[in-house]
């Protein structure tokens, strides 16, 4: 009976724990591992001493995520080509707490913002996630991290400064995003160079993530002309039977390409003032496993 109750309480808070872990790590598998470890800690804990299960579980999850982030950051230094976060179905991102603004909560899960957060130290990232995405007071964050409140405020200030320096600009209107995504797909699939150039900002860039396990650029491609020519070239070599669908990933509109019944490529666009500024392409098969059923 106690085990059933422990499971019920944990499952109630699982979405927010996954949301914290994913924002910390940018990988679905890593986030799920952290949440599973949090469950093991919870099931073995003396729960009679826990007055606030949610606070306890967020604290455990955050600390585990910090440890995991320190491990994976060293591995990313040897990653083949650019590194992008793993695409996440929006419904798997967890629910925004009442204390957080929905727009900010969504912004912190976008590919662009997660890329910016890669520049933060594990502690800075934890403070930023808990403060900006979940609206935690500094005092509660200090308890989570076992740090003084003054130290937490300093971490928050540094994190905000780093994020503001690299904060991406993009339109969040889903209808506008979808329209431009559909036009982008039509132009790329039709090998329409002029059509792509009309959609791309002059300083557009393309960031591809394959991890060396699929074909994708090993360096960022910059300028509208180079991005458009690359896309046209890829379209000309596209395998017959590739199917595209539009869905919501990381709080925004995305393209998912299936080949042979399996997810092959995710494409997501950053749009500013009606022009595409960044094309994100994820082809590392390890990062597409969670989209198999999409």
PDB file of C-alpha atoms in Angstrom:
ATOM      1  CA  UNK A   1       0.000   0.000   0.000  1.00  0.00           C
ATOM      2  CA  UNK A   2       2.839   2.408   0.887  1.00  0.00           C
ATOM      3  CA  UNK A   3       4.585   1.509  -2.364  1.00  0.00           C
ATOM      4  CA  UNK A   4       1.401   2.238  -4.309  1.00  0.00           C
ATOM      5  CA  UNK A   5       1.081   5.618  -2.592  1.00  0.00           C
ATOM      6  CA  UNK A   6       4.741   6.438  -3.280  1.00  0.00           C
ATOM      7  CA  UNK A   7       4.230   5.594  -6.955  1.00  0.00           C
ATOM      8  CA  UNK A   8       1.073   7.694  -7.143  1.00  0.00           C
ATOM      9  CA  UNK A   9       2.795  10.720  -5.626  1.00  0.00           C
ATOM     10  CA  UNK A  10       5.824  10.354  -7.891  1.00  0.00           C
ATOM     11  CA  UNK A  11       3.739   9.960 -11.047  1.00  0.00           C
ATOM     12  CA  UNK A  12       1.809  13.083 -10.112  1.00  0.00           C
ATOM     13  CA  UNK A  13       5.043  15.077 -10.241  1.00  0.00           C
ATOM     14  CA  UNK A  14       6.792  13.184 -13.063  1.00  0.00           C
ATOM     15  CA  UNK A  15       5.890  15.750 -15.794  1.00  0.00           C
ATOM     16  CA  UNK A  16       7.519  18.648 -13.935  1.00  0.00           C
ATOM     17  CA  UNK A  17      10.559  16.525 -13.042  1.00  0.00           C
ATOM     18  CA  UNK A  18      11.025  15.597 -16.702  1.00  0.00           C
ATOM     19  CA  UNK A  19      10.559  19.240 -17.683  1.00  0.00           C
ATOM     20  CA  UNK A  20      13.322  20.297 -15.285  1.00  0.00           C
ATOM     21  CA  UNK A  21      15.679  17.504 -16.361  1.00  0.00           C
ATOM     22  CA  UNK A  22      15.173  18.076 -20.088  1.00  0.00           C
ATOM     23  CA  UNK A  23      15.827  21.809 -19.811  1.00  0.00           C
ATOM     24  CA  UNK A  24      18.978  21.024 -17.865  1.00  0.00           C
ATOM     25  CA  UNK A  25      20.280  18.368 -20.256  1.00  0.00           C
ATOM     26  CA  UNK A  26      18.718  18.859 -23.693  1.00  0.00           C
ATOM     27  CA  UNK A  27      18.418  15.101 -24.193  1.00  0.00           C
ATOM     28  CA  UNK A  28      15.271  13.053 -23.682  1.00  0.00           C
ATOM     29  CA  UNK A  29      17.191   9.873 -22.789  1.00  0.00           C
ATOM     30  CA  UNK A  30      19.366  11.712 -20.253  1.00  0.00           C
ATOM     31  CA  UNK A  31      16.306  13.387 -18.743  1.00  0.00           C
ATOM     32  CA  UNK A  32      14.506  10.061 -18.447  1.00  0.00           C
ATOM     33  CA  UNK A  33      17.556   8.492 -16.788  1.00  0.00           C
ATOM     34  CA  UNK A  34      17.657  11.304 -14.248  1.00  0.00           C
ATOM     35  CA  UNK A  35      13.940  10.993 -13.510  1.00  0.00           C
ATOM     36  CA  UNK A  36      14.325   7.232 -13.082  1.00  0.00           C
ATOM     37  CA  UNK A  37      17.181   7.777 -10.637  1.00  0.00           C
ATOM     38  CA  UNK A  38      15.006  10.294  -8.780  1.00  0.00           C
ATOM     39  CA  UNK A  39      12.330   7.597  -8.499  1.00  0.00           C
ATOM     40  CA  UNK A  40      14.849   5.170  -7.000  1.00  0.00           C
ATOM     41  CA  UNK A  41      15.889   7.817  -4.457  1.00  0.00           C
ATOM     42  CA  UNK A  42      12.228   8.544  -3.670  1.00  0.00           C
ATOM     43  CA  UNK A  43      11.248   4.896  -3.272  1.00  0.00           C
ATOM     44  CA  UNK A  44      14.154   4.306  -0.890  1.00  0.00           C
ATOM     45  CA  UNK A  45      13.666   7.498   1.131  1.00  0.00           C
ATOM     46  CA  UNK A  46      12.067   7.823   4.545  1.00  0.00           C
ATOM     47  CA  UNK A  47       9.011   9.602   3.154  1.00  0.00           C
ATOM     48  CA  UNK A  48       7.587  10.222   6.632  1.00  0.00           C
ATOM     49  CA  UNK A  49      10.232  12.959   6.895  1.00  0.00           C
ATOM     50  CA  UNK A  50       9.163  14.599   3.609  1.00  0.00           C
ATOM     51  CA  UNK A  51       6.640  17.384   4.175  1.00  0.00           C
ATOM     52  CA  UNK A  52       6.543  18.643   0.582  1.00  0.00           C
ATOM     53  CA  UNK A  53       7.028  15.823  -1.951  1.00  0.00           C
ATOM     54  CA  UNK A  54       7.188  18.139  -4.969  1.00  0.00           C
ATOM     55  CA  UNK A  55       9.938  20.283  -3.439  1.00  0.00           C
ATOM     56  CA  UNK A  56      11.863  17.179  -2.384  1.00  0.00           C
ATOM     57  CA  UNK A  57      11.607  15.590  -5.834  1.00  0.00           C
ATOM     58  CA  UNK A  58      12.572  18.765  -7.687  1.00  0.00           C
ATOM     59  CA  UNK A  59      15.586  19.125  -5.407  1.00  0.00           C
ATOM     60  CA  UNK A  60      16.702  15.524  -6.034  1.00  0.00           C
ATOM     61  CA  UNK A  61      16.093  15.784  -9.780  1.00  0.00           C
ATOM     62  CA  UNK A  62      17.945  19.076 -10.110  1.00  0.00           C
ATOM     63  CA  UNK A  63      20.994  17.812  -8.245  1.00  0.00           C
ATOM     64  CA  UNK A  64      21.065  14.615 -10.301  1.00  0.00           C
ATOM     65  CA  UNK A  65      20.745  16.680 -13.490  1.00  0.00           C
ATOM     66  CA  UNK A  66      23.670  18.896 -12.456  1.00  0.00           C
ATOM     67  CA  UNK A  67      25.836  15.803 -11.946  1.00  0.00           C
ATOM     68  CA  UNK A  68      24.732  14.332 -15.278  1.00  0.00           C
ATOM     69  CA  UNK A  69      25.331  17.624 -17.091  1.00  0.00           C
ATOM     70  CA  UNK A  70      28.898  17.762 -15.829  1.00  0.00           C
ATOM     71  CA  UNK A  71      29.448  14.295 -17.276  1.00  0.00           C
ATOM     72  CA  UNK A  72      27.857  14.917 -20.678  1.00  0.00           C
ATOM     73  CA  UNK A  73      29.497  18.309 -21.205  1.00  0.00           C
ATOM     74  CA  UNK A  74      32.890  16.626 -21.378  1.00  0.00           C
ATOM     75  CA  UNK A  75      31.557  14.146 -23.946  1.00  0.00           C
ATOM     76  CA  UNK A  76      30.125  16.938 -26.096  1.00  0.00           C
ATOM     77  CA  UNK A  77      33.592  18.377 -26.537  1.00  0.00           C
ATOM     78  CA  UNK A  78      34.398  15.426 -28.818  1.00  0.00           C
ATOM     79  CA  UNK A  79      30.994  15.434 -30.568  1.00  0.00           C
ATOM     80  CA  UNK A  80      31.232  15.230 -34.359  1.00  0.00           C
ATOM     81  CA  UNK A  81      29.886  18.453 -35.878  1.00  0.00           C
ATOM     82  CA  UNK A  82      27.508  20.943 -34.247  1.00  0.00           C
ATOM     83  CA  UNK A  83      25.513  19.743 -31.234  1.00  0.00           C
ATOM     84  CA  UNK A  84      21.785  20.447 -31.011  1.00  0.00           C
ATOM     85  CA  UNK A  85      19.322  19.461 -28.281  1.00  0.00           C
ATOM     86  CA  UNK A  86      17.179  16.411 -28.875  1.00  0.00           C
ATOM     87  CA  UNK A  87      13.773  17.363 -30.335  1.00  0.00           C
ATOM     88  CA  UNK A  88      10.987  16.984 -27.802  1.00  0.00           C
ATOM     89  CA  UNK A  89       7.279  16.607 -28.458  1.00  0.00           C
ATOM     90  CA  UNK A  90       5.605  19.535 -26.708  1.00  0.00           C
ATOM     91  CA  UNK A  91       3.171  17.345 -24.835  1.00  0.00           C
ATOM     92  CA  UNK A  92       6.160  15.535 -23.282  1.00  0.00           C
ATOM     93  CA  UNK A  93       7.663  18.756 -21.939  1.00  0.00           C
ATOM     94  CA  UNK A  94       5.609  18.906 -18.769  1.00  0.00           C
ATOM     95  CA  UNK A  95       3.086  21.481 -17.582  1.00  0.00           C
ATOM     96  CA  UNK A  96       4.013  25.017 -16.656  1.00  0.00           C
ATOM     97  CA  UNK A  97       3.602  25.694 -12.929  1.00  0.00           C
ATOM     98  CA  UNK A  98       1.164  28.396 -11.895  1.00  0.00           C
ATOM     99  CA  UNK A  99       4.081  30.589 -10.816  1.00  0.00           C
ATOM    100  CA  UNK A 100       5.664  30.714 -14.282  1.00  0.00           C
ATOM    101  CA  UNK A 101       4.547  32.698 -17.296  1.00  0.00           C
ATOM    102  CA  UNK A 102       3.509  30.329 -20.083  1.00  0.00           C
ATOM    103  CA  UNK A 103       5.503  32.209 -22.728  1.00  0.00           C
ATOM    104  CA  UNK A 104       8.727  32.052 -20.712  1.00  0.00           C
ATOM    105  CA  UNK A 105       8.134  28.400 -19.864  1.00  0.00           C
ATOM    106  CA  UNK A 106       7.788  27.618 -23.571  1.00  0.00           C
ATOM    107  CA  UNK A 107      10.766  29.771 -24.574  1.00  0.00           C
ATOM    108  CA  UNK A 108      13.074  27.818 -22.275  1.00  0.00           C
ATOM    109  CA  UNK A 109      12.351  24.593 -24.169  1.00  0.00           C
ATOM    110  CA  UNK A 110      12.959  25.900 -27.710  1.00  0.00           C
ATOM    111  CA  UNK A 111      15.955  24.546 -29.595  1.00  0.00           C
ATOM    112  CA  UNK A 112      17.389  28.054 -29.907  1.00  0.00           C
ATOM    113  CA  UNK A 113      17.195  28.774 -26.175  1.00  0.00           C
ATOM    114  CA  UNK A 114      18.557  25.374 -25.220  1.00  0.00           C
ATOM    115  CA  UNK A 115      21.531  26.034 -27.491  1.00  0.00           C
ATOM    116  CA  UNK A 116      22.125  29.366 -25.730  1.00  0.00           C
ATOM    117  CA  UNK A 117      21.920  27.663 -22.324  1.00  0.00           C
ATOM    118  CA  UNK A 118      24.764  25.350 -23.339  1.00  0.00           C
ATOM    119  CA  UNK A 119      27.112  28.247 -22.534  1.00  0.00           C
ATOM    120  CA  UNK A 120      26.028  28.254 -18.878  1.00  0.00           C
ATOM    121  CA  UNK A 121      27.759  26.325 -16.116  1.00  0.00           C
ATOM    122  CA  UNK A 122      25.675  23.502 -14.598  1.00  0.00           C
ATOM    123  CA  UNK A 123      24.863  25.622 -11.534  1.00  0.00           C
ATOM    124  CA  UNK A 124      24.000  28.687 -13.617  1.00  0.00           C
ATOM    125  CA  UNK A 125      21.767  26.569 -15.807  1.00  0.00           C
ATOM    126  CA  UNK A 126      19.986  25.068 -12.807  1.00  0.00           C
ATOM    127  CA  UNK A 127      19.325  28.523 -11.346  1.00  0.00           C
ATOM    128  CA  UNK A 128      18.157  29.881 -14.704  1.00  0.00           C
ATOM    129  CA  UNK A 129      15.800  26.946 -15.322  1.00  0.00           C
ATOM    130  CA  UNK A 130      14.267  26.993 -11.848  1.00  0.00           C
ATOM    131  CA  UNK A 131      13.931  30.775 -11.782  1.00  0.00           C
ATOM    132  CA  UNK A 132      12.912  31.608 -15.357  1.00  0.00           C
ATOM    133  CA  UNK A 133      10.952  28.522 -16.386  1.00  0.00           C
ATOM    134  CA  UNK A 134       9.377  27.561 -13.073  1.00  0.00           C
ATOM    135  CA  UNK A 135       9.296  30.824 -11.151  1.00  0.00           C
ATOM    136  CA  UNK A 136      11.040  29.517  -8.035  1.00  0.00           C
ATOM    137  CA  UNK A 137      11.936  32.172  -5.426  1.00  0.00           C
ATOM    138  CA  UNK A 138      15.643  32.620  -4.781  1.00  0.00           C
ATOM    139  CA  UNK A 139      15.271  31.206  -1.290  1.00  0.00           C
ATOM    140  CA  UNK A 140      13.805  27.947  -2.586  1.00  0.00           C
ATOM    141  CA  UNK A 141      16.506  27.667  -5.257  1.00  0.00           C
ATOM    142  CA  UNK A 142      19.106  28.156  -2.536  1.00  0.00           C
ATOM    143  CA  UNK A 143      17.595  25.190  -0.675  1.00  0.00           C
ATOM    144  CA  UNK A 144      17.553  23.061  -3.833  1.00  0.00           C
ATOM    145  CA  UNK A 145      21.228  23.765  -4.526  1.00  0.00           C
ATOM    146  CA  UNK A 146      22.364  23.918  -0.905  1.00  0.00           C
ATOM    147  CA  UNK A 147      23.799  27.391  -1.499  1.00  0.00           C
ATOM    148  CA  UNK A 148      23.320  30.738   0.176  1.00  0.00           C
ATOM    149  CA  UNK A 149      20.660  33.013  -1.297  1.00  0.00           C
ATOM    150  CA  UNK A 150      23.239  35.705  -2.122  1.00  0.00           C
ATOM    151  CA  UNK A 151      25.267  33.168  -4.107  1.00  0.00           C
ATOM    152  CA  UNK A 152      22.138  32.070  -5.963  1.00  0.00           C
ATOM    153  CA  UNK A 153      21.323  35.656  -6.890  1.00  0.00           C
ATOM    154  CA  UNK A 154      24.851  36.064  -8.291  1.00  0.00           C
ATOM    155  CA  UNK A 155      24.464  32.871 -10.316  1.00  0.00           C
ATOM    156  CA  UNK A 156      21.117  34.106 -11.608  1.00  0.00           C
ATOM    157  CA  UNK A 157      22.582  37.457 -12.648  1.00  0.00           C
ATOM    158  CA  UNK A 158      25.454  35.781 -14.524  1.00  0.00           C
ATOM    159  CA  UNK A 159      23.094  33.337 -16.201  1.00  0.00           C
ATOM    160  CA  UNK A 160      20.696  36.087 -17.310  1.00  0.00           C
ATOM    161  CA  UNK A 161      23.603  38.139 -18.666  1.00  0.00           C
ATOM    162  CA  UNK A 162      24.909  35.218 -20.726  1.00  0.00           C
ATOM    163  CA  UNK A 163      21.428  34.371 -21.988  1.00  0.00           C
ATOM    164  CA  UNK A 164      20.601  37.962 -22.888  1.00  0.00           C
ATOM    165  CA  UNK A 165      23.832  38.206 -24.891  1.00  0.00           C
ATOM    166  CA  UNK A 166      22.859  35.178 -26.965  1.00  0.00           C
ATOM    167  CA  UNK A 167      19.072  35.233 -26.620  1.00  0.00           C
ATOM    168  CA  UNK A 168      17.537  34.309 -29.970  1.00  0.00           C
ATOM    169  CA  UNK A 169      14.882  36.469 -31.559  1.00  0.00           C
ATOM    170  CA  UNK A 170      12.040  34.605 -33.158  1.00  0.00           C
ATOM    171  CA  UNK A 171       8.351  34.908 -33.863  1.00  0.00           C
ATOM    172  CA  UNK A 172       6.150  32.777 -31.654  1.00  0.00           C
ATOM    173  CA  UNK A 173       2.930  33.152 -33.676  1.00  0.00           C
ATOM    174  CA  UNK A 174       2.149  29.495 -34.493  1.00  0.00           C
ATOM    175  CA  UNK A 175       0.047  30.345 -37.553  1.00  0.00           C
ATOM    176  CA  UNK A 176       2.854  32.436 -39.026  1.00  0.00           C
ATOM    177  CA  UNK A 177       5.378  29.738 -38.152  1.00  0.00           C
ATOM    178  CA  UNK A 178       3.301  27.063 -39.839  1.00  0.00           C
ATOM    179  CA  UNK A 179       2.749  29.159 -42.966  1.00  0.00           C
ATOM    180  CA  UNK A 180       6.460  29.817 -43.415  1.00  0.00           C
ATOM    181  CA  UNK A 181       7.317  26.193 -42.646  1.00  0.00           C
ATOM    182  CA  UNK A 182       4.931  25.028 -45.367  1.00  0.00           C
ATOM    183  CA  UNK A 183       6.374  27.523 -47.848  1.00  0.00           C
ATOM    184  CA  UNK A 184       9.889  26.458 -46.883  1.00  0.00           C
ATOM    185  CA  UNK A 185       9.055  22.781 -47.455  1.00  0.00           C
ATOM    186  CA  UNK A 186       7.460  23.521 -50.832  1.00  0.00           C
ATOM    187  CA  UNK A 187      10.433  25.582 -51.998  1.00  0.00           C
ATOM    188  CA  UNK A 188      13.035  23.111 -50.759  1.00  0.00           C
ATOM    189  CA  UNK A 189      11.240  20.045 -52.096  1.00  0.00           C
ATOM    190  CA  UNK A 190      10.698  21.821 -55.418  1.00  0.00           C
ATOM    191  CA  UNK A 191      14.378  22.755 -55.622  1.00  0.00           C
ATOM    192  CA  UNK A 192      13.209  26.361 -55.950  1.00  0.00           C
ATOM    193  CA  UNK A 193      16.359  28.391 -55.258  1.00  0.00           C
ATOM    194  CA  UNK A 194      14.687  31.767 -55.783  1.00  0.00           C
ATOM    195  CA  UNK A 195      11.773  30.762 -53.602  1.00  0.00           C
ATOM    196  CA  UNK A 196      14.116  29.824 -50.762  1.00  0.00           C
ATOM    197  CA  UNK A 197      16.059  33.067 -51.112  1.00  0.00           C
ATOM    198  CA  UNK A 198      12.813  35.007 -50.725  1.00  0.00           C
ATOM    199  CA  UNK A 199      12.168  33.210 -47.422  1.00  0.00           C
ATOM    200  CA  UNK A 200      15.669  33.433 -45.941  1.00  0.00           C
ATOM    201  CA  UNK A 201      17.163  36.415 -44.157  1.00  0.00           C
ATOM    202  CA  UNK A 202      20.373  37.671 -45.750  1.00  0.00           C
ATOM    203  CA  UNK A 203      22.447  36.407 -42.817  1.00  0.00           C
ATOM    204  CA  UNK A 204      20.563  33.125 -42.464  1.00  0.00           C
ATOM    205  CA  UNK A 205      22.430  30.118 -41.199  1.00  0.00           C
ATOM    206  CA  UNK A 206      21.913  26.362 -41.202  1.00  0.00           C
ATOM    207  CA  UNK A 207      22.932  24.207 -38.237  1.00  0.00           C
ATOM    208  CA  UNK A 208      22.990  20.457 -38.777  1.00  0.00           C
ATOM    209  CA  UNK A 209      23.397  17.788 -36.109  1.00  0.00           C
ATOM    210  CA  UNK A 210      24.282  14.252 -37.170  1.00  0.00           C
ATOM    211  CA  UNK A 211      26.808  13.245 -34.525  1.00  0.00           C
ATOM    212  CA  UNK A 212      28.727  11.647 -37.379  1.00  0.00           C
ATOM    213  CA  UNK A 213      25.969   9.016 -37.734  1.00  0.00           C
ATOM    214  CA  UNK A 214      24.168  10.489 -40.759  1.00  0.00           C
ATOM    215  CA  UNK A 215      24.845  12.967 -43.547  1.00  0.00           C
ATOM    216  CA  UNK A 216      24.743  16.584 -42.367  1.00  0.00           C
ATOM    217  CA  UNK A 217      27.074  19.595 -42.555  1.00  0.00           C
ATOM    218  CA  UNK A 218      29.933  19.383 -40.057  1.00  0.00           C
ATOM    219  CA  UNK A 219      30.088  23.173 -39.877  1.00  0.00           C
ATOM    220  CA  UNK A 220      27.456  25.881 -39.670  1.00  0.00           C
ATOM    221  CA  UNK A 221      26.485  27.155 -43.125  1.00  0.00           C
ATOM    222  CA  UNK A 222      26.140  30.937 -43.258  1.00  0.00           C
ATOM    223  CA  UNK A 223      24.409  33.345 -45.681  1.00  0.00           C
ATOM    224  CA  UNK A 224      21.113  32.951 -47.500  1.00  0.00           C
ATOM    225  CA  UNK A 225      22.769  32.007 -50.768  1.00  0.00           C
ATOM    226  CA  UNK A 226      24.846  29.179 -49.290  1.00  0.00           C
ATOM    227  CA  UNK A 227      21.951  27.864 -47.184  1.00  0.00           C
ATOM    228  CA  UNK A 228      19.567  27.897 -50.153  1.00  0.00           C
ATOM    229  CA  UNK A 229      22.045  26.169 -52.457  1.00  0.00           C
ATOM    230  CA  UNK A 230      22.745  23.509 -49.854  1.00  0.00           C
ATOM    231  CA  UNK A 231      19.024  22.808 -49.414  1.00  0.00           C
ATOM    232  CA  UNK A 232      18.437  22.599 -53.148  1.00  0.00           C
ATOM    233  CA  UNK A 233      21.380  20.226 -53.481  1.00  0.00           C
ATOM    234  CA  UNK A 234      20.043  17.984 -50.707  1.00  0.00           C
ATOM    235  CA  UNK A 235      16.549  17.973 -52.220  1.00  0.00           C
ATOM    236  CA  UNK A 236      17.976  16.787 -55.526  1.00  0.00           C
ATOM    237  CA  UNK A 237      19.445  13.735 -53.772  1.00  0.00           C
ATOM    238  CA  UNK A 238      16.422  12.968 -51.602  1.00  0.00           C
ATOM    239  CA  UNK A 239      15.561   9.290 -51.434  1.00  0.00           C
ATOM    240  CA  UNK A 240      12.239   8.274 -53.033  1.00  0.00           C
ATOM    241  CA  UNK A 241       9.562   7.562 -50.454  1.00  0.00           C
ATOM    242  CA  UNK A 242      10.547  10.278 -47.990  1.00  0.00           C
ATOM    243  CA  UNK A 243       7.411  11.554 -46.253  1.00  0.00           C
ATOM    244  CA  UNK A 244       7.067  14.870 -44.421  1.00  0.00           C
ATOM    245  CA  UNK A 245       4.660  15.909 -41.694  1.00  0.00           C
ATOM    246  CA  UNK A 246       4.255  19.085 -39.661  1.00  0.00           C
ATOM    247  CA  UNK A 247       4.045  18.770 -35.900  1.00  0.00           C
ATOM    248  CA  UNK A 248       4.833  20.675 -32.735  1.00  0.00           C
ATOM    249  CA  UNK A 249       8.267  20.168 -31.196  1.00  0.00           C
ATOM    250  CA  UNK A 250       9.964  22.217 -28.485  1.00  0.00           C
ATOM    251  CA  UNK A 251       7.067  24.619 -28.349  1.00  0.00           C
ATOM    252  CA  UNK A 252       7.147  25.448 -32.052  1.00  0.00           C
ATOM    253  CA  UNK A 253       6.240  24.198 -35.511  1.00  0.00           C
ATOM    254  CA  UNK A 254       8.622  21.635 -37.007  1.00  0.00           C
ATOM    255  CA  UNK A 255       8.999  19.319 -39.981  1.00  0.00           C
ATOM    256  CA  UNK A 256       9.513  15.619 -39.424  1.00  0.00           C
ATOM    257  CA  UNK A 257      10.726  13.472 -42.318  1.00  0.00           C
ATOM    258  CA  UNK A 258      10.009   9.750 -42.233  1.00  0.00           C
ATOM    259  CA  UNK A 259      11.793   7.217 -44.382  1.00  0.00           C
ATOM    260  CA  UNK A 260      10.984   3.537 -44.311  1.00  0.00           C
ATOM    261  CA  UNK A 261       8.545   4.141 -41.489  1.00  0.00           C
ATOM    262  CA  UNK A 262      11.213   5.633 -39.204  1.00  0.00           C
ATOM    263  CA  UNK A 263      11.990   9.259 -38.287  1.00  0.00           C
ATOM    264  CA  UNK A 264      14.878  10.438 -40.439  1.00  0.00           C
ATOM    265  CA  UNK A 265      15.163  14.209 -40.038  1.00  0.00           C
ATOM    266  CA  UNK A 266      13.737  17.032 -37.951  1.00  0.00           C
ATOM    267  CA  UNK A 267      13.794  20.550 -39.381  1.00  0.00           C
ATOM    268  CA  UNK A 268      12.836  23.585 -37.344  1.00  0.00           C
ATOM    269  CA  UNK A 269      13.035  27.243 -38.293  1.00  0.00           C
ATOM    270  CA  UNK A 270      13.715  30.435 -36.401  1.00  0.00           C
ATOM    271  CA  UNK A 271      11.737  33.274 -37.950  1.00  0.00           C
ATOM    272  CA  UNK A 272      12.306  36.994 -37.342  1.00  0.00           C
ATOM    273  CA  UNK A 273      10.320  39.754 -39.070  1.00  0.00           C
ATOM    274  CA  UNK A 274       8.878  37.280 -41.552  1.00  0.00           C
ATOM    275  CA  UNK A 275      12.252  35.856 -42.639  1.00  0.00           C
ATOM    276  CA  UNK A 276      13.954  32.592 -41.716  1.00  0.00           C
ATOM    277  CA  UNK A 277      17.101  33.340 -39.728  1.00  0.00           C
ATOM    278  CA  UNK A 278      18.142  29.819 -38.720  1.00  0.00           C
ATOM    279  CA  UNK A 279      17.425  26.373 -40.104  1.00  0.00           C
ATOM    280  CA  UNK A 280      17.994  23.644 -37.527  1.00  0.00           C
ATOM    281  CA  UNK A 281      18.396  20.114 -38.894  1.00  0.00           C
ATOM    282  CA  UNK A 282      18.657  17.123 -36.550  1.00  0.00           C
ATOM    283  CA  UNK A 283      19.652  13.830 -38.205  1.00  0.00           C
ATOM    284  CA  UNK A 284      21.458  11.988 -35.425  1.00  0.00           C
ATOM    285  CA  UNK A 285      19.302   8.822 -35.205  1.00  0.00           C
ATOM    286  CA  UNK A 286      19.920   8.612 -31.452  1.00  0.00           C
ATOM    287  CA  UNK A 287      18.076  11.918 -31.061  1.00  0.00           C
ATOM    288  CA  UNK A 288      15.047  10.825 -33.075  1.00  0.00           C
ATOM    289  CA  UNK A 289      14.140   7.661 -31.168  1.00  0.00           C
ATOM    290  CA  UNK A 290      11.529   9.399 -29.015  1.00  0.00           C
ATOM    291  CA  UNK A 291       9.705  10.530 -32.198  1.00  0.00           C
ATOM    292  CA  UNK A 292       9.248   7.014 -33.584  1.00  0.00           C
ATOM    293  CA  UNK A 293       5.526   7.038 -32.893  1.00  0.00           C
ATOM    294  CA  UNK A 294       5.002  10.610 -34.193  1.00  0.00           C
TER     295      UNK A 294
END
